[in-house]
CSV table of C-alpha atoms and ligand atoms in Angstrom, one decimal:
chain,number,residue,atom,x,y,z
E,203,MET,CA,-39.1,9.5,-10.8
E,204,SER,CA,-36.0,7.9,-9.2
E,205,SER,CA,-34.0,10.2,-6.9
E,206,VAL,CA,-31.1,10.2,-9.3
E,207,THR,CA,-33.3,11.2,-12.2
E,208,SER,CA,-34.8,14.0,-10.2
E,209,ILE,CA,-31.4,15.3,-9.1
E,210,LEU,CA,-30.2,15.2,-12.7
E,211,ALA,CA,-33.3,17.2,-13.7
E,212,ASP,CA,-32.4,19.8,-11.1
E,213,PHE,CA,-28.8,19.8,-12.2
E,214,ALA,CA,-29.9,20.8,-15.7
E,215,THR,CA,-31.4,24.0,-14.3
E,216,LEU,CA,-28.1,25.2,-12.7
E,217,SER,CA,-25.9,27.8,-14.3
E,218,ARG,CA,-22.5,26.7,-15.6
E,219,ALA,CA,-20.7,28.2,-12.5
E,220,GLU,CA,-23.1,26.4,-10.1
E,221,LYS,CA,-22.6,23.1,-12.0
E,222,ASN,CA,-18.8,23.5,-11.6
E,223,THR,CA,-19.1,24.2,-7.9
E,224,LEU,CA,-21.3,21.2,-7.4
E,225,ILE,CA,-19.0,18.9,-9.4
E,226,LYS,CA,-16.1,19.9,-7.2
E,227,CYS,CA,-18.1,19.3,-4.0
E,228,LEU,CA,-19.1,15.8,-5.2
E,229,ALA,CA,-15.6,15.0,-6.3
E,230,SER,CA,-14.2,15.8,-2.8
E,231,MET,CA,-17.0,13.7,-1.2
E,232,VAL,CA,-15.9,10.6,-3.1
E,233,SER,CA,-12.2,11.5,-2.9
E,234,VAL,CA,-9.7,8.6,-3.3
E,235,SER,CA,-6.5,8.0,-1.5
E,236,ALA,CA,-4.8,10.3,-4.0
E,237,GLY,CA,-6.5,13.2,-2.2
E,238,ASP,CA,-7.0,13.9,1.4
E,239,LEU,CA,-6.1,10.4,2.6
E,240,GLY,CA,-2.7,10.5,0.9
E,241,LYS,CA,-2.1,14.0,2.2
E,242,TYR,CA,-3.0,13.0,5.8
E,243,VAL,CA,-0.8,9.9,5.7
E,244,ALA,CA,2.1,11.9,4.2
E,245,ASP,CA,1.8,14.7,6.8
E,246,GLU,CA,1.7,12.3,9.7
E,247,ARG,CA,4.1,9.6,8.5
E,248,PHE,CA,6.7,11.9,7.1
E,249,SER,CA,6.5,14.6,9.8
E,250,GLY,CA,10.1,13.9,10.8
E,251,GLY,CA,11.3,13.8,7.1
E,252,VAL,CA,10.5,11.3,4.4
E,253,ALA,CA,11.7,7.8,5.1
E,254,CYS,CA,11.6,4.8,2.7
E,255,PRO,CA,8.8,2.3,3.8
E,256,HIS,CA,10.8,-0.5,2.2
E,257,CYS,CA,14.2,-0.1,3.9
E,258,GLY,CA,13.8,2.9,6.3
E,259,GLY,CA,16.4,4.8,4.3
E,260,ARG,CA,16.5,8.6,4.5
E,261,HIS,CA,18.2,9.2,1.1
E,262,VAL,CA,15.0,9.8,-0.8
E,263,VAL,CA,14.3,12.0,-3.8
E,264,ARG,CA,11.0,13.1,-5.4
E,265,GLN,CA,10.3,11.2,-8.6
E,266,GLY,CA,7.3,12.7,-10.5
E,267,HIS,CA,3.7,12.0,-9.8
E,268,ARG,CA,1.4,9.1,-10.4
E,269,ASN,CA,-1.4,9.7,-12.9
E,270,ASP,CA,-3.8,10.6,-10.1
E,271,GLY,CA,-1.5,13.3,-8.9
E,272,THR,CA,0.2,11.5,-5.9
E,273,GLN,CA,3.8,12.4,-5.3
E,274,ARG,CA,6.1,9.5,-6.0
E,275,TYR,CA,9.5,9.0,-4.3
E,276,LEU,CA,12.6,7.1,-5.2
E,277,CYS,CA,14.8,5.6,-2.4
E,278,ARG,CA,18.5,6.0,-3.3
E,279,GLU,CA,19.4,3.3,-0.7
E,280,CYS,CA,17.3,0.4,-1.9
E,281,GLY,CA,16.3,1.7,-5.4
E,282,LYS,CA,12.6,1.2,-4.9
E,283,THR,CA,9.8,3.8,-5.5
E,284,PHE,CA,6.9,4.5,-3.1
E,285,VAL,CA,4.0,6.9,-2.4
E,286,PRO,CA,3.0,8.2,1.0
E,287,THR,CA,0.5,5.3,1.6
E,288,SER,CA,2.9,2.5,0.5
E,289,LYS,CA,3.0,-0.4,2.9
E,290,THR,CA,0.2,1.0,5.1
E,291,ILE,CA,-3.3,-0.5,5.6
E,292,VAL,CA,-4.8,2.3,3.4
E,293,SER,CA,-2.5,1.6,0.5
E,294,GLY,CA,-4.7,1.5,-2.6
E,295,SER,CA,-7.9,2.3,-0.7
E,296,ARG,CA,-10.5,3.9,-2.8
E,297,TYR,CA,-12.2,5.6,0.2
E,298,GLY,CA,-11.3,9.1,1.4
E,299,LEU,CA,-10.0,10.1,4.8
E,300,SER,CA,-13.5,11.1,6.1
E,301,VAL,CA,-14.7,7.4,5.6
E,302,TRP,CA,-11.7,6.1,7.5
E,303,GLU,CA,-12.2,8.7,10.2
E,304,LYS,CA,-15.8,7.6,10.6
E,305,TYR,CA,-14.8,4.0,10.7
E,306,VAL,CA,-12.2,4.6,13.5
E,307,GLY,CA,-15.0,6.4,15.4
E,308,CYS,CA,-17.2,3.3,15.1
E,309,MET,CA,-14.3,1.2,16.5
E,310,ILE,CA,-13.9,3.5,19.5
E,311,ASP,CA,-17.7,3.1,20.1
E,312,GLY,CA,-17.3,-0.7,19.8
E,313,LEU,CA,-19.9,-1.0,17.0
E,314,SER,CA,-20.5,-4.3,15.2
E,315,VAL,CA,-19.3,-4.8,11.6
E,316,ARG,CA,-22.9,-4.5,10.3
E,317,LYS,CA,-23.6,-1.2,12.2
E,318,ALA,CA,-20.2,0.3,11.2
E,319,ALA,CA,-20.7,-0.6,7.6
E,320,THR,CA,-24.1,1.2,7.6
E,321,VAL,CA,-22.6,4.3,9.3
E,322,CYS,CA,-19.7,4.5,6.9
E,323,GLY,CA,-21.6,3.4,3.7
E,324,ILE,CA,-19.2,0.6,3.0
E,325,HIS,CA,-19.8,-3.1,2.4
E,326,ARG,CA,-19.8,-5.5,5.4
E,327,ASN,CA,-16.8,-7.4,4.1
E,328,THR,CA,-14.9,-4.1,3.8
E,329,ALA,CA,-15.8,-3.2,7.3
E,330,PHE,CA,-14.6,-6.6,8.6
E,331,ALA,CA,-11.3,-6.3,6.7
E,332,TRP,CA,-10.8,-2.8,8.0
E,333,ARG,CA,-11.4,-3.9,11.6
E,334,HIS,CA,-8.7,-6.5,11.4
E,335,LYS,CA,-6.3,-4.3,9.5
E,336,ILE,CA,-6.6,-1.5,12.1
E,337,LEU,CA,-6.3,-4.0,14.9
E,338,GLY,CA,-3.3,-5.6,13.3
E,339,ALA,CA,-1.6,-2.2,13.3
E,340,LEU,CA,-2.8,-1.5,16.8
E,341,GLN,CA,-1.2,-4.8,17.9
E,342,LYS,CA,2.2,-3.1,17.4
E,343,MET,CA,1.3,-0.4,19.9
E,344,ALA,CA,0.0,-3.0,22.3
E,345,ASP,CA,3.1,-5.1,22.1
E,346,SER,CA,5.2,-2.1,23.3
E,347,VAL,CA,3.1,-1.4,26.4
E,348,LYS,CA,5.1,-2.0,29.6
E,349,LEU,CA,3.4,-2.0,32.9
E,350,ASP,CA,5.0,-0.3,36.0
E,351,GLY,CA,4.0,0.4,39.6
E,352,ILE,CA,1.5,-2.0,41.2
E,353,VAL,CA,0.6,-4.6,38.6
E,354,GLU,CA,-2.3,-7.1,39.2
E,355,ALA,CA,-2.3,-10.2,37.1
E,356,ASP,CA,-4.7,-13.2,36.6
E,357,GLU,CA,-5.9,-15.4,33.8
E,358,THR,CA,-9.4,-15.5,32.4
E,359,PHE,CA,-10.9,-18.0,29.9
E,360,PHE,CA,-12.9,-17.9,26.7
E,361,PRO,CA,-14.6,-20.9,25.0
E,362,VAL,CA,-12.6,-22.1,22.0
E,363,SER,CA,-14.4,-20.9,18.9
E,364,TYR,CA,-13.7,-22.1,15.4
E,365,LYS,CA,-16.0,-19.6,13.8
E,366,GLY,CA,-14.7,-18.5,10.4
E,367,ASN,CA,-12.6,-21.6,9.8
E,368,HIS,CA,-15.2,-23.7,8.0
E,369,ARG,CA,-15.2,-22.2,4.6
E,370,LYS,CA,-11.7,-23.3,3.7
E,371,GLY,CA,-12.8,-26.9,3.0
E,372,SER,CA,-9.7,-28.5,4.3
E,373,PHE,CA,-10.4,-27.5,7.9
E,374,VAL,CA,-11.5,-30.4,10.1
E,375,MET,CA,-13.0,-29.4,13.4
E,376,PRO,CA,-11.3,-31.2,16.2
E,377,ARG,CA,-14.6,-31.7,18.0
E,378,ARG,CA,-18.4,-31.6,17.4
E,379,ALA,CA,-19.8,-28.2,16.8
E,380,HIS,CA,-21.6,-26.4,19.6
E,381,LYS,CA,-25.0,-24.9,19.0
E,382,ARG,CA,-24.3,-21.1,18.6
E,383,GLY,CA,-24.5,-19.3,21.9
E,384,LYS,CA,-24.5,-22.5,24.0
E,385,SER,CA,-21.8,-22.5,26.6
E,386,VAL,CA,-19.2,-25.2,26.7
E,387,ARG,CA,-20.6,-28.3,28.5
E,388,VAL,CA,-17.5,-29.0,30.6
E,389,ARG,CA,-17.0,-26.2,33.0
E,390,GLY,CA,-13.6,-25.3,34.5
E,391,LEU,CA,-10.2,-25.7,32.8
E,392,SER,CA,-11.0,-28.1,30.0
E,393,ARG,CA,-9.3,-28.2,26.7
E,394,GLU,CA,-12.2,-26.2,25.3
E,395,GLN,CA,-11.2,-23.1,27.1
E,396,VAL,CA,-8.7,-20.6,25.9
E,397,CYS,CA,-6.5,-19.3,28.7
E,398,VAL,CA,-5.8,-15.5,28.5
E,399,PRO,CA,-3.3,-14.2,31.1
E,400,CYS,CA,-4.1,-10.5,31.7
E,401,ALA,CA,-2.4,-7.8,33.7
E,402,VAL,CA,-3.5,-4.2,34.6
E,403,ASN,CA,-1.7,-1.5,36.6
E,404,ARG,CA,-3.2,1.3,38.7
E,405,ASN,CA,-3.0,3.7,35.8
E,406,GLY,CA,-5.4,1.5,33.9
E,407,LEU,CA,-2.8,0.3,31.4
E,408,SER,CA,-3.4,-3.3,30.5
E,409,LEU,CA,-2.1,-6.3,28.5
E,410,ALA,CA,-3.7,-9.6,27.6
E,411,LYS,CA,-2.9,-12.4,25.2
E,412,ALA,CA,-4.2,-15.8,24.5
E,413,SER,CA,-1.6,-18.3,25.7
E,414,ASN,CA,-2.9,-21.9,25.6
E,415,VAL,CA,-5.9,-24.1,26.1
E,416,GLY,CA,-6.7,-25.3,29.6
E,417,ARG,CA,-4.8,-24.7,32.7
E,418,VAL,CA,-1.9,-22.1,32.6
E,419,ALA,CA,1.7,-23.3,33.0
E,420,THR,CA,4.7,-21.2,34.0
E,421,ARG,CA,6.0,-21.2,30.4
E,422,ASN,CA,2.6,-19.7,29.2
E,423,LEU,CA,3.1,-16.9,31.7
E,424,HIS,CA,6.6,-16.3,30.3
E,425,ALA,CA,5.3,-16.2,26.8
E,426,VAL,CA,2.8,-13.5,27.6
E,427,TYR,CA,4.5,-11.4,30.3
E,428,ASP,CA,8.2,-11.6,29.8
E,429,SER,CA,9.7,-8.1,29.3
E,430,ARG,CA,6.3,-6.6,29.7
E,431,PHE,CA,6.7,-5.6,33.4
E,432,SER,CA,9.2,-2.9,34.5
E,433,SER,CA,11.8,-4.4,36.8
E,434,ASP,CA,10.8,-2.3,39.8
E,435,CYS,CA,7.1,-3.2,39.6
E,436,VAL,CA,5.2,-5.0,42.3
E,437,LEU,CA,3.2,-8.0,41.0
E,438,VAL,CA,0.0,-8.9,42.8
E,439,THR,CA,-1.6,-12.3,42.0
E,440,ASP,CA,-3.7,-15.0,43.7
E,441,LYS,CA,-1.9,-17.9,45.2
E,442,MET,CA,-0.8,-19.9,42.2
E,443,ASN,CA,2.6,-21.5,42.0
E,444,ALA,CA,3.1,-20.6,38.3
E,445,TYR,CA,3.3,-16.9,39.3
E,446,THR,CA,5.9,-17.7,42.0
E,447,ARG,CA,8.2,-19.4,39.5
E,448,PHE,CA,7.6,-16.6,36.9
E,449,ALA,CA,8.3,-13.8,39.4
E,450,ASN,CA,11.5,-15.5,40.7
E,451,LYS,CA,12.9,-16.2,37.3
E,452,ASN,CA,12.3,-12.5,36.3
E,453,GLY,CA,13.4,-11.0,39.6
E,454,ILE,CA,10.1,-9.3,40.2
E,455,SER,CA,8.6,-8.6,43.7
E,456,LEU,CA,5.5,-10.7,44.2
E,457,ILE,CA,2.7,-10.4,46.6
E,458,GLN,CA,0.2,-13.2,46.6
E,459,LEU,CA,-3.3,-13.0,48.1
E,460,LYS,CA,-5.9,-15.6,48.8
E,461,GLY,CA,-8.1,-14.3,46.0
E,462,GLY,CA,-11.5,-12.7,45.8
E,463,LYS,CA,-11.7,-9.7,48.1
E,464,ALA,CA,-8.5,-10.4,50.0
E,465,GLN,CA,-6.1,-7.6,50.6
E,466,LYS,CA,-2.8,-6.8,52.2
E,467,GLY,CA,-2.2,-3.1,52.9
E,468,ILE,CA,-2.5,-1.2,49.6
E,469,TYR,CA,-2.4,-4.5,47.6
E,470,ASN,CA,-5.5,-6.3,46.3
E,471,ILE,CA,-6.7,-7.9,43.1
E,472,GLN,CA,-9.9,-5.8,42.7
E,473,HIS,CA,-8.5,-4.0,39.6
E,474,ILE,CA,-7.8,-7.2,37.7
E,475,ASN,CA,-11.2,-8.6,38.7
E,476,ASN,CA,-12.9,-5.5,37.5
E,477,TYR,CA,-10.8,-5.7,34.3
E,478,HIS,CA,-12.0,-9.3,33.7
E,479,SER,CA,-15.7,-8.3,34.1
E,480,GLN,CA,-15.3,-5.3,31.7
E,481,LEU,CA,-13.5,-7.5,29.2
E,482,LYS,CA,-16.3,-10.2,29.3
E,483,ARG,CA,-18.9,-7.5,28.7
E,484,PHE,CA,-17.0,-6.1,25.7
E,485,MET,CA,-16.7,-9.6,24.2
E,486,TYR,CA,-20.3,-10.6,24.7
E,487,GLY,CA,-21.2,-7.6,22.5
E,488,PHE,CA,-19.7,-9.5,19.5
E,489,ASN,CA,-21.8,-12.7,19.8
E,490,GLY,CA,-18.9,-15.1,20.0
E,491,VAL,CA,-15.4,-14.1,19.0
E,492,SER,CA,-13.4,-16.6,16.8
E,493,THR,CA,-10.4,-17.8,18.7
E,494,LYS,CA,-8.1,-17.0,15.8
E,495,HIS,CA,-9.1,-13.3,16.1
E,496,LEU,CA,-9.2,-13.3,19.9
E,497,ASN,CA,-5.9,-11.3,20.3
E,498,ASN,CA,-7.2,-8.6,18.1
E,499,TYR,CA,-10.3,-8.2,20.2
E,500,LEU,CA,-8.2,-8.1,23.4
E,501,THR,CA,-6.0,-5.3,21.9
E,502,TRP,CA,-9.2,-3.5,20.9
E,503,HIS,CA,-10.7,-3.7,24.3
E,504,ASN,CA,-7.5,-2.6,26.1
E,505,PHE,CA,-7.2,0.5,23.9
E,506,VAL,CA,-10.8,1.6,24.1
E,507,ASN,CA,-11.1,0.9,27.8
E,508,TYR,CA,-7.8,2.4,28.8
E,509,ALA,CA,-8.8,4.6,31.8
E,510,LYS,CA,-7.2,7.7,30.5
E,511,GLY,CA,-8.0,10.0,27.5
E,512,SER,CA,-11.3,11.0,26.0
E,513,ALA,CA,-13.0,9.2,23.1
E,514,ILE,CA,-12.0,12.1,20.8
E,515,ASP,CA,-8.3,11.7,21.8
E,516,LYS,CA,-8.5,7.9,21.3
E,517,LYS,CA,-10.0,8.4,17.9
E,518,ALA,CA,-7.2,10.7,16.8
E,519,ILE,CA,-4.5,8.4,18.2
E,520,LEU,CA,-6.0,5.3,16.6
E,521,LEU,CA,-6.4,7.0,13.3
E,522,ARG,CA,-2.9,8.3,13.2
E,523,PHE,CA,-1.3,5.2,14.5
E,524,SER,CA,-3.1,2.7,12.3
E,525,LEU,CA,-2.9,4.7,9.1
E,526,THR,CA,0.8,5.4,9.4
E,527,GLN,CA,2.3,2.1,10.6
E,528,ASN,CA,4.3,0.0,8.2
E,529,MET,CA,1.9,-2.8,7.9
E,530,VAL,CA,0.8,-5.0,5.1
E,531,LEU,CA,-2.2,-7.2,5.6
E,532,HIS,CA,-4.2,-8.7,2.7
E,533,VAL,CA,-7.8,-9.7,3.1
E,534,LYS,CA,-7.0,-13.3,2.2
E,535,ASP,CA,-4.4,-13.5,5.0
E,536,ILE,CA,-7.0,-12.3,7.6
E,537,ALA,CA,-9.1,-15.5,6.9
E,538,LYS,CA,-6.0,-17.7,6.8
E,539,LYS,CA,-4.9,-17.0,10.4
E,540,PRO,CA,-4.3,-20.3,12.3
E,541,ALA,CA,-7.4,-21.5,14.3
E,542,LEU,CA,-5.5,-21.2,17.6
E,543,PRO,CA,-3.2,-18.1,17.9
E,544,PHE,CA,-0.4,-20.0,19.8
E,545,ALA,CA,1.6,-23.2,19.5
E,546,VAL,CA,-0.1,-26.3,20.9
F,883,ZN,ZN1,14.6,2.1,0.5
């Protein structure tokens, strides 16, 4: 007898009251966004009053309910209607809050798509889409991070990977494919290495973004670091002229060391070196990250590995932030990202 048949046979033996209780329990287990997910988003998103997700307007009135019971609102400023989850990554989701919570937990633990899908009972493609939706929202938080105090900065490199670009048909690879897992043949600063300027301060706050292929130029440093350091910070780097020009232009104090274990008083570049090792370990866990998604993975790493806060705190912050941001990202747009996330 299949398990469903045997459960149904047991079900038939229950009293009417027991059947009703069980049906309610099952309904809450498979709740849709109309239920707890919508309520969670409404509570968190509208804690300071209801604001229109289309225009930000505050002149909002209730306008009945959707068929599934969700409160609908009308914005008197732009004339559009919305529900609490409109323009968030969970808009239209058929999964309940508990599944999203579990998934966010998997991200804090750095699980693969496959493992996260198993833990949450969702399809692998759904797990992949959620990963990039959550990271897309998190990118907004990352972009507002400003480093103060002693800030150590240095670039690191990742091999260019066109993984995930081949299905489109029109994509022509600019070079011959590498065998999976094989490292790039030309070592050093070739055009097959993505340059990622990174910075970390003594509180463990960090930022990193893919800037170019090959050797870094001053303009690449400006693209990543401009307005990301507080004006009274002290920047510590190795002896590279691009940093001298960058710091002069931005009026930032700069201390340059010979590299490696060199230090000058309280200044050294150990924190950025440790940061790079930690980042590489994190990336290796994903078996080759496609360059078009590299910035998402950098953001993910920086959030999970931020020195402060427990895993439980991070889970709650990530859940609240990613589910309540104004953010629309369709699955088809995730795949359509440009192969290199910067102008070349
Ligand atoms: Zn509006």
